[in-house]
mmCIF file with all atom_site columns, C-alpha atoms in Angstrom:
data_model
loop_
_atom_site.group_PDB
_atom_site.id
_atom_site.type_symbol
_atom_site.label_atom_id
_atom_site.label_alt_id
_atom_site.label_comp_id
_atom_site.label_asym_id
_atom_site.label_entity_id
_atom_site.label_seq_id
_atom_site.pdbx_PDB_ins_code
_atom_site.Cartn_x
_atom_site.Cartn_y
_atom_site.Cartn_z
_atom_site.occupancy
_atom_site.B_iso_or_equiv
_atom_site.pdbx_formal_charge
_atom_site.auth_seq_id
_atom_site.auth_comp_id
_atom_site.auth_asym_id
_atom_site.auth_atom_id
_atom_site.pdbx_PDB_model_num
ATOM 1   C CA . MET O 1 1   ? 14.994  15.978  3.550   1.00 0.00 ? 1   MET O CA 1
ATOM 2   C CA . SER O 1 2   ? 13.994  18.911  5.777   1.00 0.00 ? 2   SER O CA 1
ATOM 3   C CA . LYS O 1 3   ? 11.943  21.868  4.576   1.00 0.00 ? 3   LYS O CA 1
ATOM 4   C CA . SER O 1 4   ? 12.153  25.573  5.419   1.00 0.00 ? 4   SER O CA 1
ATOM 5   C CA . VAL O 1 5   ? 10.153  28.673  4.550   1.00 0.00 ? 5   VAL O CA 1
ATOM 6   C CA . TYR O 1 6   ? 11.692  31.044  1.984   1.00 0.00 ? 6   TYR O CA 1
ATOM 7   C CA . SER O 1 7   ? 10.483  34.301  0.470   1.00 0.00 ? 7   SER O CA 1
ATOM 8   C CA . VAL O 1 8   ? 10.799  34.545  -3.304  1.00 0.00 ? 8   VAL O CA 1
ATOM 9   C CA . VAL O 1 9   ? 9.549   37.110  -5.794  1.00 0.00 ? 9   VAL O CA 1
ATOM 10  C CA . LEU O 1 10  ? 7.770   35.632  -8.825  1.00 0.00 ? 10  LEU O CA 1
ATOM 11  C CA . MET O 1 11  ? 5.919   37.077  -11.789 1.00 0.00 ? 11  MET O CA 1
ATOM 12  C CA . ASP O 1 12  ? 2.146   36.779  -11.545 1.00 0.00 ? 12  ASP O CA 1
ATOM 13  C CA . ASP O 1 13  ? 2.021   34.913  -14.852 1.00 0.00 ? 13  ASP O CA 1
ATOM 14  C CA . VAL O 1 14  ? 4.536   32.395  -13.520 1.00 0.00 ? 14  VAL O CA 1
ATOM 15  C CA . VAL O 1 15  ? 2.468   31.831  -10.374 1.00 0.00 ? 15  VAL O CA 1
ATOM 16  C CA . GLN O 1 16  ? -0.686  31.321  -12.440 1.00 0.00 ? 16  GLN O CA 1
ATOM 17  C CA . ALA O 1 17  ? 1.099   28.765  -14.614 1.00 0.00 ? 17  ALA O CA 1
ATOM 18  C CA . ILE O 1 18  ? 2.436   26.983  -11.516 1.00 0.00 ? 18  ILE O CA 1
ATOM 19  C CA . ASP O 1 19  ? -1.049  26.885  -10.014 1.00 0.00 ? 19  ASP O CA 1
ATOM 20  C CA . ARG O 1 20  ? -2.436  25.300  -13.184 1.00 0.00 ? 20  ARG O CA 1
ATOM 21  C CA . LEU O 1 21  ? 0.259   22.635  -13.121 1.00 0.00 ? 21  LEU O CA 1
ATOM 22  C CA . ALA O 1 22  ? -0.347  22.008  -9.411  1.00 0.00 ? 22  ALA O CA 1
ATOM 23  C CA . TYR O 1 23  ? -4.094  21.609  -10.002 1.00 0.00 ? 23  TYR O CA 1
ATOM 24  C CA . GLU O 1 24  ? -3.521  19.154  -12.849 1.00 0.00 ? 24  GLU O CA 1
ATOM 25  C CA . ALA O 1 25  ? -1.100  17.150  -10.683 1.00 0.00 ? 25  ALA O CA 1
ATOM 26  C CA . GLY O 1 26  ? -3.438  17.157  -7.678  1.00 0.00 ? 26  GLY O CA 1
ATOM 27  C CA . THR O 1 27  ? -0.992  18.955  -5.413  1.00 0.00 ? 27  THR O CA 1
ATOM 28  C CA . ASN O 1 28  ? -0.393  22.475  -4.063  1.00 0.00 ? 28  ASN O CA 1
ATOM 29  C CA . ARG O 1 29  ? 1.708   25.414  -5.230  1.00 0.00 ? 29  ARG O CA 1
ATOM 30  C CA . SER O 1 30  ? 4.601   24.852  -2.802  1.00 0.00 ? 30  SER O CA 1
ATOM 31  C CA . ASN O 1 31  ? 4.971   21.179  -3.732  1.00 0.00 ? 31  ASN O CA 1
ATOM 32  C CA . MET O 1 32  ? 4.853   22.000  -7.427  1.00 0.00 ? 32  MET O CA 1
ATOM 33  C CA . ILE O 1 33  ? 7.514   24.713  -7.153  1.00 0.00 ? 33  ILE O CA 1
ATOM 34  C CA . ASN O 1 34  ? 9.660   22.374  -5.067  1.00 0.00 ? 34  ASN O CA 1
ATOM 35  C CA . ARG O 1 35  ? 9.224   19.610  -7.668  1.00 0.00 ? 35  ARG O CA 1
ATOM 36  C CA . ILE O 1 36  ? 10.112  21.855  -10.610 1.00 0.00 ? 36  ILE O CA 1
ATOM 37  C CA . LEU O 1 37  ? 13.202  23.282  -8.915  1.00 0.00 ? 37  LEU O CA 1
ATOM 38  C CA . ALA O 1 38  ? 14.326  19.826  -7.780  1.00 0.00 ? 38  ALA O CA 1
ATOM 39  C CA . GLU O 1 39  ? 13.997  18.476  -11.315 1.00 0.00 ? 39  GLU O CA 1
ATOM 40  C CA . TYR O 1 40  ? 15.952  21.428  -12.698 1.00 0.00 ? 40  TYR O CA 1
ATOM 41  C CA . ALA O 1 41  ? 18.675  20.882  -10.094 1.00 0.00 ? 41  ALA O CA 1
ATOM 42  C CA . GLN O 1 42  ? 18.521  17.103  -10.672 1.00 0.00 ? 42  GLN O CA 1
ATOM 43  C CA . LEU O 1 43  ? 17.449  16.362  -7.121  1.00 0.00 ? 43  LEU O CA 1
ATOM 44  C CA . ALA O 1 44  ? 14.851  13.761  -6.099  1.00 0.00 ? 44  ALA O CA 1
ATOM 45  C CA . THR O 1 45  ? 12.266  15.081  -3.639  1.00 0.00 ? 45  THR O CA 1
ATOM 46  C CA . PRO O 1 46  ? 10.502  12.788  -1.152  1.00 0.00 ? 46  PRO O CA 1
ATOM 47  C CA . GLU O 1 47  ? 7.268   13.464  -3.034  1.00 0.00 ? 47  GLU O CA 1
ATOM 48  C CA . GLN O 1 48  ? 8.861   12.440  -6.320  1.00 0.00 ? 48  GLN O CA 1
ATOM 49  C CA . ARG O 1 49  ? 10.207  9.235   -4.795  1.00 0.00 ? 49  ARG O CA 1
ATOM 50  C CA . ILE O 1 50  ? 6.708   8.409   -3.527  1.00 0.00 ? 50  ILE O CA 1
ATOM 51  C CA . GLN O 1 51  ? 5.232   8.986   -6.974  1.00 0.00 ? 51  GLN O CA 1
ATOM 52  C CA . ASP O 1 52  ? 7.952   6.853   -8.568  1.00 0.00 ? 52  ASP O CA 1
ATOM 53  C CA . ILE O 1 53  ? 7.178   4.004   -6.162  1.00 0.00 ? 53  ILE O CA 1
ATOM 54  C CA . PHE O 1 54  ? 3.462   4.352   -6.841  1.00 0.00 ? 54  PHE O CA 1
ATOM 55  C CA . SER O 1 55  ? 4.118   4.253   -10.594 1.00 0.00 ? 55  SER O CA 1
ATOM 56  C CA . SER O 1 56  ? 5.999   0.991   -10.111 1.00 0.00 ? 56  SER O CA 1
ATOM 57  C CA . ILE O 1 57  ? 3.136   -0.440  -8.021  1.00 0.00 ? 57  ILE O CA 1
ATOM 58  C CA . MET O 1 58  ? 0.597   0.558   -10.663 1.00 0.00 ? 58  MET O CA 1
ATOM 59  C CA . ASP O 1 59  ? 2.658   -1.036  -13.423 1.00 0.00 ? 59  ASP O CA 1
ATOM 60  C CA . ALA O 1 60  ? 2.827   -4.280  -11.436 1.00 0.00 ? 60  ALA O CA 1
ATOM 61  C CA . VAL O 1 61  ? -0.859  -4.268  -10.492 1.00 0.00 ? 61  VAL O CA 1
ATOM 62  C CA . SER O 1 62  ? -2.054  -3.448  -14.012 1.00 0.00 ? 62  SER O CA 1
ATOM 63  C CA . GLY O 1 63  ? -0.926  -6.917  -15.103 1.00 0.00 ? 63  GLY O CA 1
ATOM 64  C CA . GLN O 1 64  ? -3.094  -8.632  -12.475 1.00 0.00 ? 64  GLN O CA 1
ATOM 65  C CA . ASN O 1 65  ? -6.760  -9.514  -12.861 1.00 0.00 ? 65  ASN O CA 1
ATOM 66  C CA . ALA O 1 66  ? -7.686  -9.559  -9.172  1.00 0.00 ? 66  ALA O CA 1
ATOM 67  C CA . LEU O 1 67  ? -6.592  -6.083  -8.054  1.00 0.00 ? 67  LEU O CA 1
ATOM 68  C CA . GLN O 1 68  ? -8.129  -2.899  -9.417  1.00 0.00 ? 68  GLN O CA 1
ATOM 69  C CA . LEU O 1 69  ? -6.624  0.550   -8.935  1.00 0.00 ? 69  LEU O CA 1
ATOM 70  C CA . MET O 1 70  ? -8.784  3.274   -7.376  1.00 0.00 ? 70  MET O CA 1
ATOM 71  C CA . LEU O 1 71  ? -8.555  7.046   -7.237  1.00 0.00 ? 71  LEU O CA 1
ATOM 72  C CA . SER O 1 72  ? -6.755  8.301   -4.122  1.00 0.00 ? 72  SER O CA 1
ATOM 73  C CA . ALA O 1 73  ? -7.399  11.545  -2.271  1.00 0.00 ? 73  ALA O CA 1
ATOM 74  C CA . SER O 1 74  ? -3.774  12.067  -1.269  1.00 0.00 ? 74  SER O CA 1
ATOM 75  C CA . ASP O 1 75  ? -0.370  12.249  -2.962  1.00 0.00 ? 75  ASP O CA 1
ATOM 76  C CA . ALA O 1 76  ? 0.941   9.888   -0.283  1.00 0.00 ? 76  ALA O CA 1
ATOM 77  C CA . MET O 1 77  ? -1.683  7.148   -0.691  1.00 0.00 ? 77  MET O CA 1
ATOM 78  C CA . LEU O 1 78  ? -2.525  4.620   -3.380  1.00 0.00 ? 78  LEU O CA 1
ATOM 79  C CA . SER O 1 79  ? -5.747  2.593   -3.237  1.00 0.00 ? 79  SER O CA 1
ATOM 80  C CA . MET O 1 80  ? -6.702  -0.757  -4.733  1.00 0.00 ? 80  MET O CA 1
ATOM 81  C CA . ARG O 1 81  ? -9.578  -3.167  -4.315  1.00 0.00 ? 81  ARG O CA 1
ATOM 82  C CA . SER O 1 82  ? -10.568 -6.732  -5.094  1.00 0.00 ? 82  SER O CA 1
ATOM 83  C CA . ALA O 1 83  ? -13.771 -8.749  -4.877  1.00 0.00 ? 83  ALA O CA 1
ATOM 84  C CA . ILE O 1 84  ? -13.832 -11.423 -2.179  1.00 0.00 ? 84  ILE O CA 1
ATOM 85  C CA . HIS O 1 85  ? -15.038 -14.920 -3.124  1.00 0.00 ? 85  HIS O CA 1
ATOM 86  C CA . TYR O 1 86  ? -17.996 -14.761 -0.735  1.00 0.00 ? 86  TYR O CA 1
ATOM 87  C CA . LYS O 1 87  ? -21.717 -14.613 -1.533  1.00 0.00 ? 87  LYS O CA 1
ATOM 88  C CA . TYR O 1 88  ? -22.373 -11.081 -2.832  1.00 0.00 ? 88  TYR O CA 1
ATOM 89  C CA . ASN O 1 89  ? -18.686 -10.464 -3.730  1.00 0.00 ? 89  ASN O CA 1
ATOM 90  C CA . PRO O 1 90  ? -17.887 -7.755  -1.146  1.00 0.00 ? 90  PRO O CA 1
ATOM 91  C CA . SER O 1 91  ? -14.864 -5.574  -1.884  1.00 0.00 ? 91  SER O CA 1
ATOM 92  C CA . MET O 1 92  ? -11.645 -5.544  0.070   1.00 0.00 ? 92  MET O CA 1
ATOM 93  C CA . ARG O 1 93  ? -9.947  -2.168  -0.146  1.00 0.00 ? 93  ARG O CA 1
ATOM 94  C CA . TYR O 1 94  ? -6.177  -1.837  0.136   1.00 0.00 ? 94  TYR O CA 1
ATOM 95  C CA . VAL O 1 95  ? -4.442  1.458   0.872   1.00 0.00 ? 95  VAL O CA 1
ATOM 96  C CA . VAL O 1 96  ? -0.677  1.879   0.552   1.00 0.00 ? 96  VAL O CA 1
ATOM 97  C CA . GLU O 1 97  ? 0.522   4.956   2.416   1.00 0.00 ? 97  GLU O CA 1
ATOM 98  C CA . LEU O 1 98  ? 4.157   6.041   2.088   1.00 0.00 ? 98  LEU O CA 1
ATOM 99  C CA . TYR O 1 99  ? 5.883   8.371   4.528   1.00 0.00 ? 99  TYR O CA 1
ATOM 100 C CA . PRO O 1 100 ? 7.554   11.499  3.063   1.00 0.00 ? 100 PRO O CA 1
ATOM 101 C CA . HIS O 1 101 ? 10.554  11.026  5.339   1.00 0.00 ? 101 HIS O CA 1
ATOM 102 C CA . MET O 1 102 ? 11.309  7.320   5.186   1.00 0.00 ? 102 MET O CA 1
ATOM 103 C CA . GLY O 1 103 ? 13.451  5.882   7.938   1.00 0.00 ? 103 GLY O CA 1
ATOM 104 C CA . GLU O 1 104 ? 13.364  2.301   9.182   1.00 0.00 ? 104 GLU O CA 1
ATOM 105 C CA . GLU O 1 105 ? 9.771   2.185   8.009   1.00 0.00 ? 105 GLU O CA 1
ATOM 106 C CA . MET O 1 106 ? 8.766   3.413   4.570   1.00 0.00 ? 106 MET O CA 1
ATOM 107 C CA . GLY O 1 107 ? 5.014   3.354   5.083   1.00 0.00 ? 107 GLY O CA 1
ATOM 108 C CA . GLU O 1 108 ? 2.113   1.041   5.786   1.00 0.00 ? 108 GLU O CA 1
ATOM 109 C CA . VAL O 1 109 ? -0.488  -1.132  4.086   1.00 0.00 ? 109 VAL O CA 1
ATOM 110 C CA . ARG O 1 110 ? -4.089  -1.110  5.255   1.00 0.00 ? 110 ARG O CA 1
ATOM 111 C CA . ALA O 1 111 ? -6.775  -3.595  4.295   1.00 0.00 ? 111 ALA O CA 1
ATOM 112 C CA . GLY O 1 112 ? -10.389 -3.041  5.154   1.00 0.00 ? 112 GLY O CA 1
ATOM 113 C CA . LEU O 1 113 ? -13.980 -4.103  4.588   1.00 0.00 ? 113 LEU O CA 1
ATOM 114 C CA . ARG O 1 114 ? -17.005 -1.850  4.839   1.00 0.00 ? 114 ARG O CA 1
ATOM 115 C CA . THR O 1 115 ? -19.548 -4.322  6.105   1.00 0.00 ? 115 THR O CA 1
ATOM 116 C CA . GLN O 1 116 ? -21.814 -4.950  9.070   1.00 0.00 ? 116 GLN O CA 1
ATOM 117 C CA . ASN O 1 117 ? -22.269 -8.632  8.200   1.00 0.00 ? 117 ASN O CA 1
ATOM 118 C CA . PRO O 1 118 ? -21.262 -10.475 11.405  1.00 0.00 ? 118 PRO O CA 1
ATOM 119 C CA . SER O 1 119 ? -20.351 -13.693 9.590   1.00 0.00 ? 119 SER O CA 1
ATOM 120 C CA . LEU O 1 120 ? -18.112 -11.897 7.118   1.00 0.00 ? 120 LEU O CA 1
ATOM 121 C CA . LEU O 1 121 ? -16.420 -9.927  9.922   1.00 0.00 ? 121 LEU O CA 1
ATOM 122 C CA . LEU O 1 122 ? -15.836 -13.174 11.800  1.00 0.00 ? 122 LEU O CA 1
ATOM 123 C CA . TYR O 1 123 ? -14.249 -14.840 8.765   1.00 0.00 ? 123 TYR O CA 1
ATOM 124 C CA . ILE O 1 124 ? -12.031 -11.900 7.868   1.00 0.00 ? 124 ILE O CA 1
ATOM 125 C CA . GLY O 1 125 ? -10.912 -11.629 11.491  1.00 0.00 ? 125 GLY O CA 1
ATOM 126 C CA . ARG O 1 126 ? -9.848  -15.279 11.394  1.00 0.00 ? 126 ARG O CA 1
ATOM 127 C CA . PHE O 1 127 ? -7.923  -14.662 8.199   1.00 0.00 ? 127 PHE O CA 1
ATOM 128 C CA . TYR O 1 128 ? -6.126  -11.622 9.669   1.00 0.00 ? 128 TYR O CA 1
ATOM 129 C CA . LYS O 1 129 ? -5.117  -13.707 12.686  1.00 0.00 ? 129 LYS O CA 1
ATOM 130 C CA . LEU O 1 130 ? -3.830  -16.503 10.445  1.00 0.00 ? 130 LEU O CA 1
ATOM 131 C CA . TRP O 1 131 ? -1.907  -14.021 8.271   1.00 0.00 ? 131 TRP O CA 1
ATOM 132 C CA . MET O 1 132 ? -0.168  -12.471 11.289  1.00 0.00 ? 132 MET O CA 1
ATOM 133 C CA . GLN O 1 133 ? 0.756   -15.933 12.561  1.00 0.00 ? 133 GLN O CA 1
ATOM 134 C CA . LEU O 1 134 ? 2.321   -16.787 9.201   1.00 0.00 ? 134 LEU O CA 1
ATOM 135 C CA . GLU O 1 135 ? 4.292   -13.544 9.138   1.00 0.00 ? 135 GLU O CA 1
ATOM 136 C CA . GLN O 1 136 ? 5.549   -14.203 12.635  1.00 0.00 ? 136 GLN O CA 1
ATOM 137 C CA . ALA O 1 137 ? 6.598   -17.724 11.651  1.00 0.00 ? 137 ALA O CA 1
ATOM 138 C CA . TYR O 1 138 ? 8.219   -17.042 8.276   1.00 0.00 ? 138 TYR O CA 1
ATOM 139 C CA . LEU O 1 139 ? 9.666   -13.537 8.411   1.00 0.00 ? 139 LEU O CA 1
ATOM 140 C CA . PRO O 1 140 ? 13.136  -13.038 9.898   1.00 0.00 ? 140 PRO O CA 1
ATOM 141 C CA . GLN O 1 141 ? 12.036  -10.210 12.201  1.00 0.00 ? 141 GLN O CA 1
ATOM 142 C CA . PRO O 1 142 ? 8.684   -9.316  13.766  1.00 0.00 ? 142 PRO O CA 1
ATOM 143 C CA . ARG O 1 143 ? 6.580   -6.717  11.962  1.00 0.00 ? 143 ARG O CA 1
ATOM 144 C CA . ARG O 1 144 ? 4.265   -4.139  13.464  1.00 0.00 ? 144 ARG O CA 1
ATOM 145 C CA . SER O 1 145 ? 0.713   -5.085  12.542  1.00 0.00 ? 145 SER O CA 1
ATOM 146 C CA . LYS O 1 146 ? -2.730  -5.036  14.092  1.00 0.00 ? 146 LYS O CA 1
ATOM 147 C CA . ALA O 1 147 ? -6.242  -6.158  13.254  1.00 0.00 ? 147 ALA O CA 1
ATOM 148 C CA . GLU O 1 148 ? -9.473  -4.804  14.654  1.00 0.00 ? 148 GLU O CA 1
ATOM 149 C CA . GLY O 1 149 ? -12.979 -5.087  13.316  1.00 0.00 ? 149 GLY O CA 1
ATOM 150 C CA . GLY O 1 150 ? -12.732 -5.447  9.573   1.00 0.00 ? 150 GLY O CA 1
ATOM 151 C CA . ARG O 1 151 ? -9.412  -3.596  9.313   1.00 0.00 ? 151 ARG O CA 1
ATOM 152 C CA . PHE O 1 152 ? -5.816  -4.777  9.145   1.00 0.00 ? 152 PHE O CA 1
ATOM 153 C CA . THR O 1 153 ? -2.757  -2.500  9.291   1.00 0.00 ? 153 THR O CA 1
ATOM 154 C CA . ARG O 1 154 ? 0.849   -3.494  8.654   1.00 0.00 ? 154 ARG O CA 1
ATOM 155 C CA . ARG O 1 155 ? 3.925   -1.241  8.766   1.00 0.00 ? 155 ARG O CA 1
ATOM 156 C CA . LEU O 1 156 ? 6.408   -1.680  5.904   1.00 0.00 ? 156 LEU O CA 1
ATOM 157 C CA . LYS O 1 157 ? 10.102  -1.864  6.665   1.00 0.00 ? 157 LYS O CA 1
ATOM 158 C CA . MET O 1 158 ? 12.601  -0.166  4.408   1.00 0.00 ? 158 MET O CA 1
ATOM 159 C CA . PRO O 1 159 ? 14.089  -3.197  2.585   1.00 0.00 ? 159 PRO O CA 1
ATOM 160 C CA . GLN O 1 160 ? 17.834  -3.539  2.973   1.00 0.00 ? 160 GLN O CA 1
ATOM 161 C CA . GLY O 1 161 ? 19.642  -3.309  -0.337  1.00 0.00 ? 161 GLY O CA 1
ATOM 162 C CA . VAL O 1 162 ? 16.648  -1.882  -2.210  1.00 0.00 ? 162 VAL O CA 1
ATOM 163 C CA . THR O 1 163 ? 17.852  1.386   -3.716  1.00 0.00 ? 163 THR O CA 1
ATOM 164 C CA . SER O 1 164 ? 15.467  2.065   -6.574  1.00 0.00 ? 164 SER O CA 1
ATOM 165 C CA . ALA O 1 165 ? 11.836  3.157   -6.479  1.00 0.00 ? 165 ALA O CA 1
ATOM 166 C CA . ASP O 1 166 ? 11.022  0.466   -9.037  1.00 0.00 ? 166 ASP O CA 1
ATOM 167 C CA . GLU O 1 167 ? 12.296  -2.311  -6.747  1.00 0.00 ? 167 GLU O CA 1
ATOM 168 C CA . ALA O 1 168 ? 10.432  -0.894  -3.746  1.00 0.00 ? 168 ALA O CA 1
ATOM 169 C CA . GLY O 1 169 ? 7.217   -0.591  -5.754  1.00 0.00 ? 169 GLY O CA 1
ATOM 170 C CA . ARG O 1 170 ? 7.406   -4.143  -7.060  1.00 0.00 ? 170 ARG O CA 1
ATOM 171 C CA . ALA O 1 171 ? 8.023   -5.459  -3.537  1.00 0.00 ? 171 ALA O CA 1
ATOM 172 C CA . ILE O 1 172 ? 4.982   -3.608  -2.162  1.00 0.00 ? 172 ILE O CA 1
ATOM 173 C CA . ALA O 1 173 ? 2.806   -4.762  -5.062  1.00 0.00 ? 173 ALA O CA 1
ATOM 174 C CA . GLY O 1 174 ? 4.009   -8.291  -4.374  1.00 0.00 ? 174 GLY O CA 1
ATOM 175 C CA . TYR O 1 175 ? 3.005   -8.000  -0.718  1.00 0.00 ? 175 TYR O CA 1
ATOM 176 C CA . VAL O 1 176 ? -0.507  -6.764  -1.490  1.00 0.00 ? 176 VAL O CA 1
ATOM 177 C CA . GLY O 1 177 ? -0.901  -9.387  -4.201  1.00 0.00 ? 177 GLY O CA 1
ATOM 178 C CA . LEU O 1 178 ? 0.215   -12.173 -1.862  1.00 0.00 ? 178 LEU O CA 1
ATOM 179 C CA . PHE O 1 179 ? -2.124  -10.963 0.873   1.00 0.00 ? 179 PHE O CA 1
ATOM 180 C CA . ASP O 1 180 ? -5.026  -10.928 -1.580  1.00 0.00 ? 180 ASP O CA 1
ATOM 181 C CA . ASP O 1 181 ? -4.194  -14.380 -3.003  1.00 0.00 ? 181 ASP O CA 1
ATOM 182 C CA . CYS O 1 182 ? -4.054  -15.867 0.482   1.00 0.00 ? 182 CYS O CA 1
ATOM 183 C CA . MET O 1 183 ? -7.296  -14.182 1.483   1.00 0.00 ? 183 MET O CA 1
ATOM 184 C CA . GLN O 1 184 ? -9.080  -15.555 -1.574  1.00 0.00 ? 184 GLN O CA 1
ATOM 185 C CA . THR O 1 185 ? -7.664  -19.011 -0.809  1.00 0.00 ? 185 THR O CA 1
ATOM 186 C CA . PHE O 1 186 ? -9.004  -18.748 2.740   1.00 0.00 ? 186 PHE O CA 1
ATOM 187 C CA . PHE O 1 187 ? -12.507 -17.907 1.531   1.00 0.00 ? 187 PHE O CA 1
ATOM 188 C CA . ASP O 1 188 ? -12.393 -20.754 -0.979  1.00 0.00 ? 188 ASP O CA 1
ATOM 189 C CA . HIS O 1 189 ? -12.060 -23.198 1.959   1.00 0.00 ? 189 HIS O CA 1
ATOM 190 C CA . LEU O 1 190 ? -14.583 -21.817 4.457   1.00 0.00 ? 190 LEU O CA 1
ATOM 191 C CA . ASP O 1 191 ? -16.289 -25.186 4.825   1.00 0.00 ? 191 ASP O CA 1
ATOM 192 C CA . ASP O 1 192 ? -13.134 -26.742 6.313   1.00 0.00 ? 192 ASP O CA 1
ATOM 193 C CA . PRO O 1 193 ? -11.135 -24.518 8.719   1.00 0.00 ? 193 PRO O CA 1
ATOM 194 C CA . ALA O 1 194 ? -8.204  -26.943 8.964   1.00 0.00 ? 194 ALA O CA 1
ATOM 195 C CA . ALA O 1 195 ? -7.955  -27.205 5.173   1.00 0.00 ? 195 ALA O CA 1
ATOM 196 C CA . ALA O 1 196 ? -8.211  -23.415 4.947   1.00 0.00 ? 196 ALA O CA 1
ATOM 197 C CA . SER O 1 197 ? -5.208  -22.987 7.248   1.00 0.00 ? 197 SER O CA 1
ATOM 198 C CA . ARG O 1 198 ? -3.146  -25.501 5.280   1.00 0.00 ? 198 ARG O CA 1
ATOM 199 C CA . ALA O 1 199 ? -4.110  -23.986 1.930   1.00 0.00 ? 199 ALA O CA 1
ATOM 200 C CA . VAL O 1 200 ? -3.325  -20.437 3.053   1.00 0.00 ? 200 VAL O CA 1
ATOM 201 C CA . GLU O 1 201 ? 0.053   -21.496 4.434   1.00 0.00 ? 201 GLU O CA 1
ATOM 202 C CA . GLY O 1 202 ? 0.848   -23.232 1.144   1.00 0.00 ? 202 GLY O CA 1
ATOM 203 C CA . CYS O 1 203 ? -0.172  -20.145 -0.808  1.00 0.00 ? 203 CYS O CA 1
ATOM 204 C CA . TYR O 1 204 ? 1.927   -17.946 1.472   1.00 0.00 ? 204 TYR O CA 1
ATOM 205 C CA . ARG O 1 205 ? 5.037   -20.101 1.216   1.00 0.00 ? 205 ARG O CA 1
ATOM 206 C CA . ALA O 1 206 ? 4.736   -20.400 -2.559  1.00 0.00 ? 206 ALA O CA 1
ATOM 207 C CA . GLY O 1 207 ? 4.301   -16.648 -3.088  1.00 0.00 ? 207 GLY O CA 1
ATOM 208 C CA . LEU O 1 208 ? 6.743   -15.247 -0.545  1.00 0.00 ? 208 LEU O CA 1
ATOM 209 C CA . ASP O 1 209 ? 9.911   -14.020 -2.249  1.00 0.00 ? 209 ASP O CA 1
ATOM 210 C CA . ALA O 1 210 ? 13.006  -12.293 -0.855  1.00 0.00 ? 210 ALA O CA 1
ATOM 211 C CA . ASP O 1 211 ? 11.861  -8.740  -1.701  1.00 0.00 ? 211 ASP O CA 1
ATOM 212 C CA . THR O 1 212 ? 8.429   -9.188  -0.139  1.00 0.00 ? 212 THR O CA 1
ATOM 213 C CA . ALA O 1 213 ? 9.884   -10.866 2.938   1.00 0.00 ? 213 ALA O CA 1
ATOM 214 C CA . ALA O 1 214 ? 12.196  -7.875  3.435   1.00 0.00 ? 214 ALA O CA 1
ATOM 215 C CA . LEU O 1 215 ? 9.334   -5.383  3.785   1.00 0.00 ? 215 LEU O CA 1
#
């Protein structure tokens, strides 16, 4: 949906009330006015669709023990974290960013570690490489992803046949959950690289469903 600039005349009291609502929702005046008018006209804004998808992700994640939701600084991003099974339990942070104007790609998932530990960076780099190899082998089409340092980024395709925000949210939550499960499996087998590869592939195959594979 495109946006344009319009001039409207509003009562000062109305503007003050809108500003309070915008502050409580963590957004700005224009987005809040757009949201209120869209709801009144029974239209779904891109921002509302993003929030609906995030609500679905949060519902799915809240039932898991491994992933913990974090506060996000943007309406278009949702953050999660989990503790890695490695020595001092470092945290892996996941960020789901959704694009306001979704086309072939609806957004991206980023995973990252804040660490200077060379051994940990080496291990996580090996896992990222293994994960990308599995995606290349098992997904019907190649996906845009990259890994550098302690960071991994993967673009999310708009799943064919997925029409509801709830379905999209559950698919994204499934992807992050599968990534985290496979990562934990990898770190549980650090003493045997060959066994780690086999275990991660088994975890990936067991957890990959049609909705997640479509992303």
